[in-house]
Tab-separated table of N, CA and C in Angstrom:
chain	number	residue	atom	x	y	z
E	1	MET	N	17.292	21.678	8.875
E	1	MET	CA	16.879	20.965	9.988
E	1	MET	C	18.170	20.005	10.163
E	2	ASP	N	18.267	19.785	11.463
E	2	ASP	CA	19.424	18.633	11.683
E	2	ASP	C	18.877	17.489	11.970
E	3	ALA	N	19.656	16.503	12.220
E	3	ALA	CA	19.259	15.022	12.314
E	3	ALA	C	18.557	14.764	13.733
E	4	SER	N	17.358	15.201	13.571
E	4	SER	CA	16.844	15.596	15.027
E	4	SER	C	15.328	14.646	15.109
E	5	LEU	N	14.908	14.001	13.943
E	5	LEU	CA	13.549	13.234	13.907
E	5	LEU	C	13.803	12.057	14.401
E	6	SER	N	13.064	11.365	15.267
E	6	SER	CA	13.043	9.994	15.640
E	6	SER	C	12.407	9.282	14.358
E	7	ILE	N	12.148	7.988	14.468
E	7	ILE	CA	11.401	7.307	13.491
E	7	ILE	C	10.043	7.611	13.558
E	8	GLY	N	9.247	7.491	14.571
E	8	GLY	CA	8.125	7.899	14.912
E	8	GLY	C	7.759	9.343	14.500
E	9	GLU	N	8.611	10.353	14.649
E	9	GLU	CA	8.241	11.551	13.949
E	9	GLU	C	8.454	11.477	12.479
E	10	LEU	N	9.440	10.884	11.822
E	10	LEU	CA	9.521	10.711	10.328
E	10	LEU	C	8.180	10.208	9.824
E	11	ALA	N	7.891	9.234	10.488
E	11	ALA	CA	6.595	8.302	10.365
E	11	ALA	C	5.557	9.327	10.063
E	12	ARG	N	5.284	10.105	11.205
E	12	ARG	CA	4.225	11.098	11.261
E	12	ARG	C	4.378	12.413	10.098
E	13	ALA	N	5.717	12.659	10.187
E	13	ALA	CA	5.703	13.759	9.031
E	13	ALA	C	5.674	13.412	7.668
E	14	THR	N	5.662	12.087	7.376
E	14	THR	CA	5.666	11.822	6.034
E	14	THR	C	4.389	10.595	5.635
E	15	SER	N	3.645	10.551	6.805
E	15	SER	CA	2.318	9.777	6.696
E	15	SER	C	2.949	8.279	6.512
E	16	THR	N	4.180	7.976	7.113
E	16	THR	CA	4.595	6.569	6.709
E	16	THR	C	4.622	5.649	7.612
E	17	ASN	N	4.288	4.110	7.668
E	17	ASN	CA	4.313	3.451	8.658
E	17	ASN	C	5.715	3.244	9.067
E	18	SER	N	6.145	3.191	10.422
E	18	SER	CA	7.460	3.013	10.749
E	18	SER	C	8.080	1.586	10.381
E	19	GLU	N	7.429	0.535	10.258
E	19	GLU	CA	7.973	-0.598	9.559
E	19	GLU	C	8.159	-0.410	8.275
E	20	THR	N	7.458	0.271	7.625
E	20	THR	CA	7.803	0.657	6.291
E	20	THR	C	9.164	1.261	5.796
E	21	ILE	N	9.462	2.175	6.821
E	21	ILE	CA	10.789	3.160	7.052
E	21	ILE	C	11.859	2.207	7.036
E	22	ARG	N	11.624	1.162	8.064
E	22	ARG	CA	12.828	0.446	8.443
E	22	ARG	C	13.008	-0.699	7.130
E	23	TYR	N	11.734	-1.296	6.515
E	23	TYR	CA	11.995	-1.843	5.520
E	23	TYR	C	12.837	-0.963	4.119
E	24	TYR	N	12.515	-0.036	4.021
E	24	TYR	CA	13.071	0.970	3.049
E	24	TYR	C	14.507	1.179	3.229
E	25	GLU	N	14.864	1.142	4.540
E	25	GLU	CA	16.310	1.092	5.143
E	25	GLU	C	17.018	0.087	4.717
E	26	LYS	N	16.386	-1.272	5.122
E	26	LYS	CA	16.841	-2.727	4.981
E	26	LYS	C	17.060	-2.947	3.487
E	27	ILE	N	16.258	-2.660	2.466
E	27	ILE	CA	16.547	-2.757	1.176
E	27	ILE	C	17.227	-1.777	0.361
E	28	GLY	N	17.701	-0.549	1.177
E	28	GLY	CA	18.549	0.209	0.691
E	28	GLY	C	17.903	1.651	0.032
E	29	LEU	N	16.582	1.777	-0.116
E	29	LEU	CA	16.077	2.789	-0.577
E	29	LEU	C	16.245	4.098	0.300
E	30	LEU	N	16.549	3.890	1.608
E	30	LEU	CA	16.872	5.114	2.427
E	30	LEU	C	18.181	4.566	3.213
E	31	LYS	N	18.815	5.492	3.147
E	31	LYS	CA	20.141	5.330	3.841
E	31	LYS	C	20.064	4.920	5.548
E	32	ALA	N	21.159	4.405	5.862
E	32	ALA	CA	20.990	4.115	7.394
E	32	ALA	C	21.276	5.208	8.022
E	33	PRO	N	20.259	5.882	8.819
E	33	PRO	CA	20.699	7.213	9.674
E	33	PRO	C	21.521	7.074	10.701
E	34	PRO	N	22.093	8.122	11.127
E	34	PRO	CA	22.943	8.308	12.356
E	34	PRO	C	21.998	7.967	13.399
E	35	ARG	N	22.875	7.464	14.874
E	35	ARG	CA	22.081	6.942	15.570
E	35	ARG	C	22.441	7.878	16.864
E	36	SER	N	21.309	8.155	17.807
E	36	SER	CA	21.655	8.609	19.130
E	36	SER	C	22.501	8.116	20.030
E	37	SER	N	22.903	8.554	21.033
E	37	SER	CA	23.647	7.782	22.023
E	37	SER	C	22.795	6.754	22.685
E	38	GLY	N	21.628	6.702	22.816
E	38	GLY	CA	20.464	5.490	23.050
E	38	GLY	C	20.393	4.793	21.911
E	39	ASN	N	20.964	4.789	20.584
E	39	ASN	CA	20.816	4.007	19.518
E	39	ASN	C	19.556	4.092	18.875
E	40	TYR	N	18.715	5.261	18.998
E	40	TYR	CA	17.777	5.699	18.280
E	40	TYR	C	17.909	6.211	17.179
E	41	ARG	N	17.436	5.724	16.005
E	41	ARG	CA	17.656	6.626	14.862
E	41	ARG	C	17.244	7.813	14.583
E	42	LYS	N	18.043	8.720	14.176
E	42	LYS	CA	17.727	10.177	14.115
E	42	LYS	C	18.046	10.677	12.491
E	43	TYR	N	16.907	11.425	12.196
E	43	TYR	CA	16.568	11.722	10.701
E	43	TYR	C	16.516	13.322	10.490
E	44	GLY	N	16.994	13.576	9.456
E	44	GLY	CA	17.279	14.881	9.042
E	44	GLY	C	16.260	15.386	7.912
E	45	ALA	N	16.305	16.614	7.346
E	45	ALA	CA	15.707	17.037	6.104
E	45	ALA	C	15.806	16.181	5.009
E	46	ALA	N	17.030	15.626	4.617
E	46	ALA	CA	17.359	14.989	3.442
E	46	ALA	C	16.699	13.659	3.650
E	47	ASP	N	16.511	13.205	4.841
E	47	ASP	CA	15.652	11.791	4.735
E	47	ASP	C	14.294	12.121	4.503
E	48	VAL	N	13.850	13.284	5.291
E	48	VAL	CA	12.390	13.651	4.734
E	48	VAL	C	12.075	13.713	3.283
E	49	ALA	N	12.985	14.205	2.785
E	49	ALA	CA	12.807	14.561	1.073
E	49	ALA	C	12.971	13.243	0.442
E	50	ARG	N	13.913	12.478	0.816
E	50	ARG	CA	14.107	11.189	0.027
E	50	ARG	C	12.790	10.231	0.503
E	51	LEU	N	12.373	10.134	1.486
E	51	LEU	CA	11.456	9.425	1.880
E	51	LEU	C	9.947	9.877	1.232
E	52	GLY	N	10.035	11.269	0.808
E	52	GLY	CA	8.884	11.770	0.164
E	52	GLY	C	8.909	11.307	-1.385
E	53	PHE	N	10.274	11.441	-1.874
E	53	PHE	CA	10.513	10.849	-3.208
E	53	PHE	C	10.074	9.535	-3.399
E	54	VAL	N	10.359	8.792	-2.512
E	54	VAL	CA	10.115	7.202	-2.688
E	54	VAL	C	8.456	7.081	-2.517
E	55	ARG	N	8.014	7.735	-1.261
E	55	ARG	CA	6.432	7.717	-1.462
E	55	ARG	C	5.682	8.116	-2.537
E	56	ARG	N	6.350	8.938	-3.124
E	56	ARG	CA	5.573	9.564	-4.277
E	56	ARG	C	5.783	8.622	-5.442
E	57	ALA	N	6.708	8.237	-5.432
E	57	ALA	CA	7.218	7.307	-6.649
E	57	ALA	C	6.392	6.039	-6.598
E	58	ARG	N	6.304	5.558	-5.262
E	58	ARG	CA	5.367	4.337	-5.004
E	58	ARG	C	3.765	4.551	-5.208
E	59	GLU	N	3.431	5.660	-4.923
E	59	GLU	CA	1.981	6.145	-5.248
E	59	GLU	C	1.692	6.165	-6.723
E	60	LEU	N	2.621	6.411	-7.432
E	60	LEU	CA	2.345	6.607	-8.948
E	60	LEU	C	2.926	5.084	-9.682
E	61	GLY	N	2.875	4.321	-8.659
E	61	GLY	CA	3.059	2.714	-9.066
E	61	GLY	C	4.408	2.190	-9.524
E	62	PHE	N	5.432	3.041	-9.270
E	62	PHE	CA	6.681	2.530	-9.540
E	62	PHE	C	7.266	1.347	-8.806
E	63	PRO	N	7.635	0.362	-9.485
E	63	PRO	CA	7.919	-0.998	-8.652
E	63	PRO	C	9.612	-0.481	-7.802
E	64	ILE	N	9.782	-1.069	-6.852
E	64	ILE	CA	11.032	-0.998	-5.919
E	64	ILE	C	12.190	-0.689	-6.782
E	65	GLU	N	12.573	-1.733	-7.791
E	65	GLU	CA	13.666	-1.486	-8.608
E	65	GLU	C	13.648	-0.256	-9.296
E	66	GLN	N	12.607	0.110	-9.682
E	66	GLN	CA	12.579	1.356	-10.928
E	66	GLN	C	12.798	2.455	-9.536
E	67	VAL	N	12.296	2.483	-8.677
E	67	VAL	CA	12.454	3.617	-7.412
E	67	VAL	C	13.811	3.678	-7.336
E	68	ARG	N	14.584	2.471	-7.113
E	68	ARG	CA	15.867	2.543	-6.829
E	68	ARG	C	16.741	3.024	-8.007
E	69	SER	N	16.356	2.672	-9.074
E	69	SER	CA	17.072	3.477	-10.359
E	69	SER	C	16.701	4.854	-10.390
E	70	LEU	N	15.619	5.356	-10.076
E	70	LEU	CA	14.995	6.847	-10.144
E	70	LEU	C	15.953	7.480	-8.987
E	71	LEU	N	16.171	6.972	-7.746
E	71	LEU	CA	16.988	7.715	-6.610
E	71	LEU	C	18.252	7.679	-6.939
E	72	ALA	N	18.853	6.721	-7.852
E	72	ALA	CA	20.250	6.823	-8.175
E	72	ALA	C	20.410	8.020	-9.292
E	73	LEU	N	19.391	8.243	-10.081
E	73	LEU	CA	19.640	9.038	-11.094
E	73	LEU	C	19.468	10.274	-10.374
E	74	THR	N	18.920	10.568	-9.370
E	74	THR	CA	18.601	12.089	-8.679
E	74	THR	C	20.251	12.417	-8.006
E	75	GLU	N	21.255	11.551	-8.101
E	75	GLU	CA	22.429	11.889	-7.725
E	75	GLU	C	23.205	12.226	-8.717
E	76	GLN	N	22.791	12.062	-9.880
E	76	GLN	CA	23.589	12.320	-11.040
E	76	GLN	C	23.127	13.546	-11.753
E	77	ARG	N	22.936	14.527	-11.285
E	77	ARG	CA	22.229	15.811	-11.792
E	77	ARG	C	22.837	16.417	-13.172
E	78	GLU	N	23.950	16.124	-13.547
E	78	GLU	CA	24.527	16.495	-14.869
E	78	GLU	C	24.327	15.353	-15.966
E	79	ARG	N	23.688	14.268	-15.703
E	79	ARG	CA	23.293	13.523	-16.716
E	79	ARG	C	21.977	13.682	-17.451
E	80	ASP	N	22.257	13.259	-18.595
E	80	ASP	CA	20.986	13.313	-19.367
E	80	ASP	C	19.667	12.795	-18.816
E	81	CYS	N	18.541	13.080	-19.072
E	81	CYS	CA	17.207	12.639	-18.298
E	81	CYS	C	16.641	11.697	-19.252
E	82	SER	N	17.508	10.931	-20.325
E	82	SER	CA	16.951	9.916	-21.058
E	82	SER	C	16.493	8.839	-20.657
E	83	THR	N	17.462	8.355	-19.371
E	83	THR	CA	17.080	7.198	-18.576
E	83	THR	C	15.799	7.386	-17.773
E	84	VAL	N	15.480	8.497	-17.318
E	84	VAL	CA	14.407	8.849	-16.648
E	84	VAL	C	13.098	8.559	-17.569
E	85	ASP	N	13.072	9.222	-18.936
E	85	ASP	CA	11.973	8.977	-19.722
E	85	ASP	C	11.784	7.509	-20.018
E	86	LEU	N	12.705	7.029	-20.147
E	86	LEU	CA	12.808	5.573	-20.272
E	86	LEU	C	12.126	4.616	-19.273
E	87	LEU	N	12.536	4.816	-18.061
E	87	LEU	CA	11.764	4.472	-17.035
E	87	LEU	C	10.249	4.531	-16.921
E	88	THR	N	10.081	5.828	-17.154
E	88	THR	CA	8.628	6.410	-17.019
E	88	THR	C	7.724	5.647	-18.093
E	89	ASP	N	8.419	5.870	-19.614
E	89	ASP	CA	7.711	5.004	-20.454
E	89	ASP	C	7.580	3.497	-20.231
E	90	GLN	N	8.233	2.848	-19.857
E	90	GLN	CA	8.286	1.689	-19.244
E	90	GLN	C	7.073	1.099	-18.491
E	91	HIS	N	7.122	2.205	-17.390
E	91	HIS	CA	6.120	2.220	-16.407
E	91	HIS	C	4.928	2.385	-16.947
E	92	LEU	N	4.737	3.452	-17.803
E	92	LEU	CA	3.437	3.632	-18.588
E	92	LEU	C	2.893	2.534	-19.542
E	93	ALA	N	3.649	1.844	-19.990
E	93	ALA	CA	3.410	0.705	-20.988
E	93	ALA	C	2.806	-0.359	-20.083
E	94	GLU	N	3.457	-0.584	-18.955
E	94	GLU	CA	2.943	-1.437	-18.063
E	94	GLU	C	1.509	-1.175	-17.366
E	95	ILE	N	1.247	0.182	-17.269
E	95	ILE	CA	-0.039	0.636	-16.657
E	95	ILE	C	-1.077	0.515	-17.721
E	96	GLU	N	-0.519	0.676	-19.041
E	96	GLU	CA	-1.785	0.596	-20.128
E	96	GLU	C	-1.990	-0.882	-20.605
E	97	ALA	N	-1.188	-1.682	-20.086
E	97	ALA	CA	-1.270	-3.322	-20.149
E	97	ALA	C	-2.349	-3.824	-19.356
E	98	LYS	N	-2.024	-3.070	-17.949
E	98	LYS	CA	-3.151	-3.284	-16.925
E	98	LYS	C	-4.591	-2.779	-17.188
E	99	ILE	N	-4.476	-1.610	-17.546
E	99	ILE	CA	-5.860	-1.176	-17.973
E	99	ILE	C	-6.618	-1.732	-18.903
E	100	ALA	N	-5.617	-2.416	-20.124
E	100	ALA	CA	-6.219	-3.327	-20.909
E	100	ALA	C	-6.729	-4.588	-20.561
E	101	ASP	N	-6.214	-4.976	-19.609
E	101	ASP	CA	-6.356	-6.218	-18.732
E	101	ASP	C	-7.865	-6.022	-17.883
E	102	LEU	N	-8.045	-4.763	-17.393
E	102	LEU	CA	-9.120	-4.625	-16.367
E	102	LEU	C	-10.094	-4.282	-17.311
E	103	ILE	N	-9.987	-3.716	-18.654
E	103	ILE	CA	-11.334	-3.537	-19.433
E	103	ILE	C	-11.743	-4.905	-19.960
E	104	ALA	N	-10.658	-5.741	-20.159
E	104	ALA	CA	-11.342	-7.287	-20.704
E	104	ALA	C	-12.138	-7.787	-19.569
E	105	LEU	N	-11.381	-7.676	-18.236
E	105	LEU	CA	-11.927	-7.904	-17.084
E	105	LEU	C	-13.585	-7.719	-16.947
E	106	LYS	N	-13.641	-6.286	-17.012
E	106	LYS	CA	-15.096	-5.706	-16.892
E	106	LYS	C	-16.010	-5.991	-17.657
E	107	ALA	N	-15.546	-6.493	-19.051
E	107	ALA	CA	-16.345	-6.893	-20.104
E	107	ALA	C	-16.882	-8.397	-19.812
E	108	GLN	N	-16.016	-9.244	-19.181
E	108	GLN	CA	-16.273	-10.613	-18.717
E	108	GLN	C	-17.644	-10.445	-17.757
E	109	LEU	N	-17.019	-9.520	-16.772
E	109	LEU	CA	-17.856	-9.184	-15.731
E	109	LEU	C	-19.684	-8.872	-15.982
E	110	VAL	N	-19.479	-7.885	-16.880
E	110	VAL	CA	-20.643	-7.234	-17.432
E	110	VAL	C	-21.468	-8.173	-18.215
E	111	SER	N	-20.790	-9.233	-18.893
E	111	SER	CA	-21.320	-10.410	-19.801
E	111	SER	C	-21.907	-11.238	-18.781
E	112	LEU	N	-21.327	-11.655	-17.779
E	112	LEU	CA	-21.658	-12.473	-16.768
E	112	LEU	C	-22.926	-12.054	-15.932
E	113	ARG	N	-22.883	-10.623	-15.448
E	113	ARG	CA	-24.034	-10.065	-15.084
E	113	ARG	C	-25.265	-9.855	-15.724
E	114	THR	N	-25.181	-9.394	-16.967
E	114	THR	CA	-25.996	-9.423	-18.146
E	114	THR	C	-26.815	-10.773	-18.357
E	115	SER	N	-26.058	-11.899	-18.150
E	115	SER	CA	-26.912	-13.335	-18.458
E	115	SER	C	-27.532	-13.502	-17.110
E	116	CYS	N	-27.473	-13.018	-16.053
E	116	CYS	CA	-28.376	-13.530	-14.771
E	116	CYS	C	-29.612	-12.760	-15.138
E	117	LYS	N	-30.557	-13.352	-14.990
E	117	LYS	CA	-32.292	-12.991	-15.098
E	117	LYS	C	-32.801	-13.214	-13.709
E	118	GLY	N	-32.160	-13.467	-12.914
E	118	GLY	CA	-32.677	-13.576	-11.311
E	118	GLY	C	-33.130	-14.665	-11.085
E	119	GLY	N	-33.987	-15.144	-10.214
E	119	GLY	CA	-34.077	-16.503	-9.919
E	119	GLY	C	-33.486	-17.081	-8.721
E	120	MET	N	-33.466	-18.312	-8.723
E	120	MET	CA	-32.811	-19.148	-7.499
E	120	MET	C	-31.175	-19.390	-7.919
E	121	VAL	N	-30.631	-19.402	-6.821
E	121	VAL	CA	-29.146	-19.562	-6.785
E	121	VAL	C	-29.073	-20.723	-7.761
E	122	ALA	N	-29.629	-21.857	-7.506
E	122	ALA	CA	-29.413	-22.962	-8.196
E	122	ALA	C	-29.266	-23.081	-9.710
E	123	ASP	N	-30.001	-21.773	-10.133
E	123	ASP	CA	-29.896	-21.312	-11.559
E	123	ASP	C	-29.082	-20.202	-12.024
E	124	CYS	N	-28.307	-19.661	-10.990
E	124	CYS	CA	-27.427	-18.393	-11.268
E	124	CYS	C	-26.477	-18.513	-12.399
E	125	ARG	N	-26.477	-17.856	-13.278
E	125	ARG	CA	-25.712	-17.664	-14.407
E	125	ARG	C	-24.279	-17.471	-14.123
E	126	ILE	N	-24.476	-16.647	-13.041
E	126	ILE	CA	-23.107	-15.714	-12.679
E	126	ILE	C	-22.369	-17.123	-12.049
E	127	LEU	N	-22.837	-17.633	-11.166
E	127	LEU	CA	-22.218	-18.840	-10.372
E	127	LEU	C	-21.561	-19.750	-11.303
E	128	ASP	N	-22.731	-20.139	-12.307
E	128	ASP	CA	-22.218	-21.041	-13.277
E	128	ASP	C	-21.070	-20.774	-14.096
E	129	GLY	N	-20.890	-19.563	-14.395
E	129	GLY	CA	-19.759	-18.935	-15.258
E	129	GLY	C	-18.695	-18.844	-14.453
E	130	LEU	N	-18.638	-19.030	-13.247
E	130	LEU	CA	-17.326	-18.857	-12.332
E	130	LEU	C	-16.464	-20.347	-12.459
E	131	PHE	N	-17.136	-21.415	-12.845
E	131	PHE	CA	-16.855	-22.823	-12.732
E	131	PHE	C	-16.166	-22.753	-14.053
E	132	PRO	N	-14.989	-23.458	-13.938
E	132	PRO	CA	-14.074	-23.769	-15.144
E	132	PRO	C	-14.764	-24.642	-16.187
E	133	SER	N	-15.521	-25.683	-15.831
E	133	SER	CA	-16.004	-26.436	-16.635
E	133	SER	C	-17.051	-25.897	-17.601
E	134	ALA	N	-17.778	-24.715	-16.843
E	134	ALA	CA	-19.038	-24.011	-17.450
E	134	ALA	C	-18.092	-23.270	-18.767
E	135	ARG	N	-17.079	-22.650	-18.663
E	135	ARG	CA	-16.408	-21.877	-19.723
E	135	ARG	C	-15.809	-23.062	-20.951
E	136	ASP	N	-15.316	-24.195	-20.448
E	136	ASP	CA	-15.121	-25.227	-21.472
E	136	ASP	C	-16.177	-25.654	-22.040
E	137	ARG	N	-17.488	-25.868	-21.408
E	137	ARG	CA	-18.377	-26.251	-22.226
E	137	ARG	C	-18.870	-25.320	-23.133
E	138	ALA	N	-18.762	-23.863	-22.737
E	138	ALA	CA	-19.242	-22.773	-23.794
E	138	ALA	C	-18.158	-22.811	-25.074
E	139	HIS	N	-16.869	-23.243	-24.909
E	139	HIS	CA	-16.145	-23.342	-25.927
E	139	HIS	C	-16.174	-24.889	-26.859
E	140	GLU	N	-16.926	-25.627	-26.339
E	140	GLU	CA	-17.163	-27.037	-27.260
E	140	GLU	C	-18.033	-26.572	-28.371
C-alpha cells in the first residue's frame, strides 16, 4: 500500500478517532505523514501497522511513555528483549496494585451495603458511611 489513506480513512481502518491520530502525531507516537499537494495527510501501510500497535498497547493499559519505549524497541530488532520483559513486568505490577485497590474498595462497598437494613434516607447507613465524619467517629 502506498501513502494513500487520508486521516479519515486511517481513522476508519483502525477504529481510531481522527483527533486521537493527530494527538499521537503531536506527541511523537506516530510519525508526521507526507502531505498531498492540497496539504492533506497521506498514510500508508506502515502507519496503519504502527497505529495498530499503539492502539493495542493502549488497550492493554500501557501508559503513553511505555508505549513510546516499546515502539522504540520495535526499531531495534537485534536487541535483547529483556527491556520489553521489564516494561511488561512493571505494567503487570501496576495492574496487580490496581486490582488489590479495587478488591479493598469492593470490600468497603459490600460492608456499607450490608449495613443498610432499608428504611428512610434519614437513617441510611450507606449515606452516613460516605461522610468523612462518620468514618472518624467509627475509629474513635
